[in-house]
Coordinates of N, CA and C in Angstrom, one line a residue:
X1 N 0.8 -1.2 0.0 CA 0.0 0.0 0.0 C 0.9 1.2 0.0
X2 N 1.0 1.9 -1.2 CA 1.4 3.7 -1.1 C 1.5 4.3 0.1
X3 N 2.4 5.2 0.9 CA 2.2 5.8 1.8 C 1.2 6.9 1.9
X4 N 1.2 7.5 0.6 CA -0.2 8.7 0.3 C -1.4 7.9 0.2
X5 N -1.7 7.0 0.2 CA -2.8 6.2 0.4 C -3.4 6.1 2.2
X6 N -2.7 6.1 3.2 CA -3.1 6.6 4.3 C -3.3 7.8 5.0
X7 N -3.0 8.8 3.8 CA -3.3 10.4 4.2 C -4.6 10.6 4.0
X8 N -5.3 11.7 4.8 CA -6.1 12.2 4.8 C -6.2 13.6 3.8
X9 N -7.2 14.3 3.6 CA -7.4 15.3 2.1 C -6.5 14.5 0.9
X10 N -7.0 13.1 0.8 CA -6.1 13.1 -0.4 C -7.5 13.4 -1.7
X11 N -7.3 13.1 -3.1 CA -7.7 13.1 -3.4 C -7.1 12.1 -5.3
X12 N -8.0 11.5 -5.6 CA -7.4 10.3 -6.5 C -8.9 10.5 -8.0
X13 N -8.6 11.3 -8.6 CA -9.7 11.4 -9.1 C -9.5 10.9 -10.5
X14 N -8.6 10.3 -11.4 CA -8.5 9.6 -12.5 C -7.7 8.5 -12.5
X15 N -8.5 7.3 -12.7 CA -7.7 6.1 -12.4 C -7.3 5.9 -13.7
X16 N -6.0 5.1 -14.0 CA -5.6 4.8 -15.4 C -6.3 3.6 -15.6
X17 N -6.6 3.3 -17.3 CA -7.3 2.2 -17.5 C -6.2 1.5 -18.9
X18 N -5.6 0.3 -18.4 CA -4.8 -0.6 -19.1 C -3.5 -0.5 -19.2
X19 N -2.4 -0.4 -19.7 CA -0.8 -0.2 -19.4 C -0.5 -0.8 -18.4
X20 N 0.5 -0.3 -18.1 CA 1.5 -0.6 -17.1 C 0.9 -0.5 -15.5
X21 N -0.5 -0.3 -15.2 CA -0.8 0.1 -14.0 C -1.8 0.6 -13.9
X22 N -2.9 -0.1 -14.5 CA -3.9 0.2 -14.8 C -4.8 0.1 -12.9
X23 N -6.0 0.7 -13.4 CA -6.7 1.3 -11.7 C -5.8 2.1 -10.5
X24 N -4.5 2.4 -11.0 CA -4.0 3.4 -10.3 C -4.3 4.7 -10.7
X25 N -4.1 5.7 -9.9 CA -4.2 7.0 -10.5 C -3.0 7.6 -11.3
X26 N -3.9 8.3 -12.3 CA -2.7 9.2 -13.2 C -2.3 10.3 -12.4
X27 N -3.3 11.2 -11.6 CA -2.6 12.4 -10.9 C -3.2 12.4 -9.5
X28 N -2.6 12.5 -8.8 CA -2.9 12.6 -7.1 C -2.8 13.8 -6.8
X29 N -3.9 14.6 -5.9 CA -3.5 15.4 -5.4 C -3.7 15.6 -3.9
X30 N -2.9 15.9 -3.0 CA -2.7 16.1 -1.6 C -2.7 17.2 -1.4
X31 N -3.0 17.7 -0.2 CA -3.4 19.1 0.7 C -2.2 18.7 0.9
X32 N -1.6 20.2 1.5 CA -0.2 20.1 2.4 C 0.0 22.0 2.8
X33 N -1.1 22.2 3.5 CA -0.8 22.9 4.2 C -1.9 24.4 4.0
X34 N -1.8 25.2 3.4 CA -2.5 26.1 2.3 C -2.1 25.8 1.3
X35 N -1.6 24.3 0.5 CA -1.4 24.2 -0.8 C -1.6 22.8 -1.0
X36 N -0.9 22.3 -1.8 CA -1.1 20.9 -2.5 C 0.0 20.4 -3.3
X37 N 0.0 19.4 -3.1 CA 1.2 18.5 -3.4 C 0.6 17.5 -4.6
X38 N 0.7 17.7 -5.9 CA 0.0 17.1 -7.0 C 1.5 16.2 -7.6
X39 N 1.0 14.7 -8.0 CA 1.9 13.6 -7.9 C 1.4 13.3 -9.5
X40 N 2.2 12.7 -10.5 CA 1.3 12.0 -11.4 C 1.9 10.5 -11.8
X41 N 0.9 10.0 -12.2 CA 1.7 8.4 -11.8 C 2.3 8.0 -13.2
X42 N 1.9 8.7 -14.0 CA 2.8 8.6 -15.6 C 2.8 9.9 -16.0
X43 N 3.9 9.5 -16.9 CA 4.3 11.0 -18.1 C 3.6 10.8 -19.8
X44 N 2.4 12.1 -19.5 CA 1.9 11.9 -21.1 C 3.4 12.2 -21.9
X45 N 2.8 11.4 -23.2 CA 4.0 11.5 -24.5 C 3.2 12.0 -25.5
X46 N 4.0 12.4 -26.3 CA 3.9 13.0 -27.5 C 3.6 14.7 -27.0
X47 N 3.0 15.2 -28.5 CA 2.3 16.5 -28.4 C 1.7 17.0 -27.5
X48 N 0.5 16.0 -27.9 CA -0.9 15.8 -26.7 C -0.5 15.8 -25.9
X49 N 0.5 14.8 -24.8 CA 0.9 14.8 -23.7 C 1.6 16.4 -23.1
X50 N 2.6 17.1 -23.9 CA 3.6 18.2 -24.0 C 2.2 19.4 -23.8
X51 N 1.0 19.2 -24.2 CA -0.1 20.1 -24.0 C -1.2 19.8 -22.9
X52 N -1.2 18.9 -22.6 CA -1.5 18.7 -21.4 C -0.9 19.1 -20.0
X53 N 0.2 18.7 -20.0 CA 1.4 18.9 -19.0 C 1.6 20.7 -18.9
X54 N 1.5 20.9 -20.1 CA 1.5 22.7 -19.8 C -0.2 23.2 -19.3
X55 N -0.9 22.8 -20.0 CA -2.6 23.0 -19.4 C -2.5 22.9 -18.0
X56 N -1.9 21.7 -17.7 CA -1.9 21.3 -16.3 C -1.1 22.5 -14.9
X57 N -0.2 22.8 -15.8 CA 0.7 23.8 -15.6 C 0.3 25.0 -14.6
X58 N -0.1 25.4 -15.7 CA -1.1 26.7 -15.9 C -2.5 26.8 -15.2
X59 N -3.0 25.6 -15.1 CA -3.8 25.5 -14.6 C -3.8 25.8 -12.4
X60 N -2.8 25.0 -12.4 CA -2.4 24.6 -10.9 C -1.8 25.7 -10.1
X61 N -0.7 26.4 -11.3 CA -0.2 28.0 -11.0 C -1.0 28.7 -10.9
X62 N -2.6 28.8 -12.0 CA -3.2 29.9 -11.1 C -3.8 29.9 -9.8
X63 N -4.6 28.4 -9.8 CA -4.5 27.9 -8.3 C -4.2 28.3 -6.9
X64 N -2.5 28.6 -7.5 CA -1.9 29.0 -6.3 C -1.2 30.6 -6.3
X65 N -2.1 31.1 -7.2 CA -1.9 32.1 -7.6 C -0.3 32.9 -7.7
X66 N 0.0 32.2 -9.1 CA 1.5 31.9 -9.5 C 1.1 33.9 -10.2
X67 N 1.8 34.4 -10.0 CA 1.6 36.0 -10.6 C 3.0 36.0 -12.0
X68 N 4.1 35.3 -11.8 CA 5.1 35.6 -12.6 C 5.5 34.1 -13.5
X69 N 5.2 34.5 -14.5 CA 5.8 33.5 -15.6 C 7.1 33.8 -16.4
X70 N 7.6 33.2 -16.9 CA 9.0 33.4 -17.6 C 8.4 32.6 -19.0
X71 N 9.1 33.2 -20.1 CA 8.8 32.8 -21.3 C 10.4 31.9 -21.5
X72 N 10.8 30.7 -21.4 CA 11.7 29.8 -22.0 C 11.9 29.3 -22.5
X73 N 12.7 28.7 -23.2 CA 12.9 27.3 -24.3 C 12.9 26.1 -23.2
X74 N 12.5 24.5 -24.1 CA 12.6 23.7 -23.5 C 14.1 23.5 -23.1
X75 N 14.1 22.7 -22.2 CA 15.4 22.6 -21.4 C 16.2 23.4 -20.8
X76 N 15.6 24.7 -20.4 CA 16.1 25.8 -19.8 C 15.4 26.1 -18.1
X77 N 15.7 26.6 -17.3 CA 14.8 26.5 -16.7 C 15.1 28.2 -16.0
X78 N 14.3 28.7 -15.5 CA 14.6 30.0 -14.2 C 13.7 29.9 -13.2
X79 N 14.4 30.0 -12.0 CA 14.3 30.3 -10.8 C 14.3 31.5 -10.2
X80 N 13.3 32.5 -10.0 CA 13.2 33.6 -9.0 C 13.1 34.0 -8.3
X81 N 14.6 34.9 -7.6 CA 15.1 35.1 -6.3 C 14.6 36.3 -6.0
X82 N 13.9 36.6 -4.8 CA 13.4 38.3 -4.5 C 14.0 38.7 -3.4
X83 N 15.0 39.8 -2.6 CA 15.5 40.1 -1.3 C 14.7 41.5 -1.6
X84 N 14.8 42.3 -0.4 CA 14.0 44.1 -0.5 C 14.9 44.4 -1.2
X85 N 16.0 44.5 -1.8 CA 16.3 45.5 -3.0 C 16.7 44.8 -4.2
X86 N 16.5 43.7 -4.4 CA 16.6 43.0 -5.8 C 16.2 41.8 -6.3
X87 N 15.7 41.4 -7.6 CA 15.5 39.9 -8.1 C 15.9 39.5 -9.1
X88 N 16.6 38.3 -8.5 CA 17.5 37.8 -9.2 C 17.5 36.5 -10.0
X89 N 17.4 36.4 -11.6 CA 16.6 35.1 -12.0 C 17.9 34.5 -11.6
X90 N 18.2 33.0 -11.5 CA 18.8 32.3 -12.0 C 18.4 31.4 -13.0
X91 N 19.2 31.9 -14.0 CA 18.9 30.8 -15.1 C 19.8 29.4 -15.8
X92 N 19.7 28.5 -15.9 CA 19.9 27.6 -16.3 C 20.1 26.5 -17.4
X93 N 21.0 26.4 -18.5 CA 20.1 25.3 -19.6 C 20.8 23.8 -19.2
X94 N 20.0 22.9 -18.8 CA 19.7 22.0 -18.2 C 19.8 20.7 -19.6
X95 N 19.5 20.6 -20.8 CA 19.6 19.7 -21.4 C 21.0 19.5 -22.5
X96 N 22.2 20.7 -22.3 CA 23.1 20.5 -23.0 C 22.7 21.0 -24.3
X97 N 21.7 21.5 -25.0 CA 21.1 21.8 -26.0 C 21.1 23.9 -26.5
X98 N 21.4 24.5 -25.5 CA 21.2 25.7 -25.1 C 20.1 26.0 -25.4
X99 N 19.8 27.3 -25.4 CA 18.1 27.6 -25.0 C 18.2 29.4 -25.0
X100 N 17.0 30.0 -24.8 CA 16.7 31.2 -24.4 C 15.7 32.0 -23.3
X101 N 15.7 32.5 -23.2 CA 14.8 33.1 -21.9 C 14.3 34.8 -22.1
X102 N 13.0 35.1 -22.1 CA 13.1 36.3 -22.4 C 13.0 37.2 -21.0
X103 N 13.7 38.1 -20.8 CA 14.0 39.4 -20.2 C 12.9 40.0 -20.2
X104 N 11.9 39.6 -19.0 CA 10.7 41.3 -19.0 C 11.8 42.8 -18.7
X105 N 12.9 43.2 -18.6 CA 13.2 44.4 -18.3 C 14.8 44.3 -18.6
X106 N 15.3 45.7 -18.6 CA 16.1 45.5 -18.8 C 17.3 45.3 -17.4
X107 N 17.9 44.6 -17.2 CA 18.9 43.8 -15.5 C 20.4 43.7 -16.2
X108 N 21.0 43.4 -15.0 CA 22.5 43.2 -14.7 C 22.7 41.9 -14.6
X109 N 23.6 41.7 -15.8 CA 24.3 39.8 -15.0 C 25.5 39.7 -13.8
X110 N 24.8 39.7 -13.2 CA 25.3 39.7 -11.9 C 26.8 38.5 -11.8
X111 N 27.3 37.6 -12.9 CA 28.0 37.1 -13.0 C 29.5 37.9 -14.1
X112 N 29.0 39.1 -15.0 CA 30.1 39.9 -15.6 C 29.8 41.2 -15.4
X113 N 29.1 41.4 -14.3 CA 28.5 43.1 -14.1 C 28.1 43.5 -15.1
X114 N 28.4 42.8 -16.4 CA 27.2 43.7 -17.8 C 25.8 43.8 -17.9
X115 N 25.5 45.2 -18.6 CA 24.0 45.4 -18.9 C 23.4 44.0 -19.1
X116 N 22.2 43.6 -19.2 CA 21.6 42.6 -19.6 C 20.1 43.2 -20.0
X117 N 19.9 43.4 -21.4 CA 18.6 44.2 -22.2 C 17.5 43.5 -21.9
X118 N 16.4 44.0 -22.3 CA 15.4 43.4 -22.1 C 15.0 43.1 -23.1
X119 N 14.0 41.4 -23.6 CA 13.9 41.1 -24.6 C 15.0 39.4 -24.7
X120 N 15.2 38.6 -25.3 CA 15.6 37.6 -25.8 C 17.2 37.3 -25.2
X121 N 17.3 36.7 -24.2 CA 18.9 36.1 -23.6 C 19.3 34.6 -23.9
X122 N 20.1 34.3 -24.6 CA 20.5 33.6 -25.2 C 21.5 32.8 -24.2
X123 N 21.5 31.6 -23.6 CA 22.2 30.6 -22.7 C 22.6 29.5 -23.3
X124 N 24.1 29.3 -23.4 CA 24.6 28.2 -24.1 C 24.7 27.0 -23.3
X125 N 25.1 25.5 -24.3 CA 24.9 24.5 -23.5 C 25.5 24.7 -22.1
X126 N 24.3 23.8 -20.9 CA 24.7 23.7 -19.9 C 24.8 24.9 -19.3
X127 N 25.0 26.3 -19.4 CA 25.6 27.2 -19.0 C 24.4 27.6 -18.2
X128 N 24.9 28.5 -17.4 CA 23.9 29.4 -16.2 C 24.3 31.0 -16.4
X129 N 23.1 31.3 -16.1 CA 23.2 33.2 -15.7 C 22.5 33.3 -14.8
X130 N 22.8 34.5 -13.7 CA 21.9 35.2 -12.9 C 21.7 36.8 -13.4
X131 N 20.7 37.4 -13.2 CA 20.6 38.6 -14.0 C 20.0 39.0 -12.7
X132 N 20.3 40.4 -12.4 CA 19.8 40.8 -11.5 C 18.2 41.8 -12.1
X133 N 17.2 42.3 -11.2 CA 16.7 43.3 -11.5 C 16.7 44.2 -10.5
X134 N 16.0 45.2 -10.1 CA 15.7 46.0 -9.7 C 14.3 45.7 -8.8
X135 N 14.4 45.4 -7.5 CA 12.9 44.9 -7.2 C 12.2 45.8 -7.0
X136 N 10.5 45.4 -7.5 CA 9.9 45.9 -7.3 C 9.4 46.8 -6.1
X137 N 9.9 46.5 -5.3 CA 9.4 47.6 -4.1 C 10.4 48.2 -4.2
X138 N 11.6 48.2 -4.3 CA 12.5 49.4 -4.1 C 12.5 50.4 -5.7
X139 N 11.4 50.1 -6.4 CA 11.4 51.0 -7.5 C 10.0 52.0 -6.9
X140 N 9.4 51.9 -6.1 CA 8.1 52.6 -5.9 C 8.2 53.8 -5.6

């Protein structure tokens, strides 16, 4: 028996039918706190699946009332850092393939002190940037 099977607020609401594991669930979702811990027990393939998984996305983020999106290539990722006087993406390309990320503003790479424009940043295989901005509260 699953350990998330003896939690309470769980919630199991599409059982898979045939494959690999059929009458299991495809997506679990758990309370955990003021939020939720969403599990899926397979990865859709193809297109369809690549559009679902973002639907799903998008869906969950508003949920949790996700306010900031980043526009990326596959296999890139960013992470956003906020302190009272600055935010700082860290960005990442993660599949060896390089990638892009678009800049809402124009920030600092806080790794060569250079400008960093706003609009289309270009990250080679593997490589990382942090780009600083200007936070919002200390611009008010």
């Amino acid at each position: 028996m699953p350990p998330y099977s003896r939690c309470k607020n769980i919630r199991l609401p599409s059982p898979l039918i045939g494959g690999p594991s059929p009458g299991l669930s495809f997506l679990t979702e758990m309370k955990r706190g003021q939020g939720r811990i969403v599990l899926l027990g397979s990865l859709p393939a193809g297109d369809e699946g690549s559009e679902m998984l973002e639907r799903m996305l998008i869906h969950y983020g508003k949920e949790a009332n996700v306010t900031r999106m980043a526009e990326v290539t596959a296999g890139t990722i960013v992470a956003p850092r906020e302190s009272e006087t600055e935010e700082i993406w860290v960005i990442v390309n993660m599949n060896g393939e390089g990638g892009s990320v678009t800049l809402p503003r124009e920030g600092i790479d806080k790794l060569s002190g250079e400008r960093a424009a706003a609009g289309r940043l270009e990250v080679g295989r593997y490589e990382y940037r942090m780009i600083g901005f200007s936070s919002v509260s200390s611009r008010k």
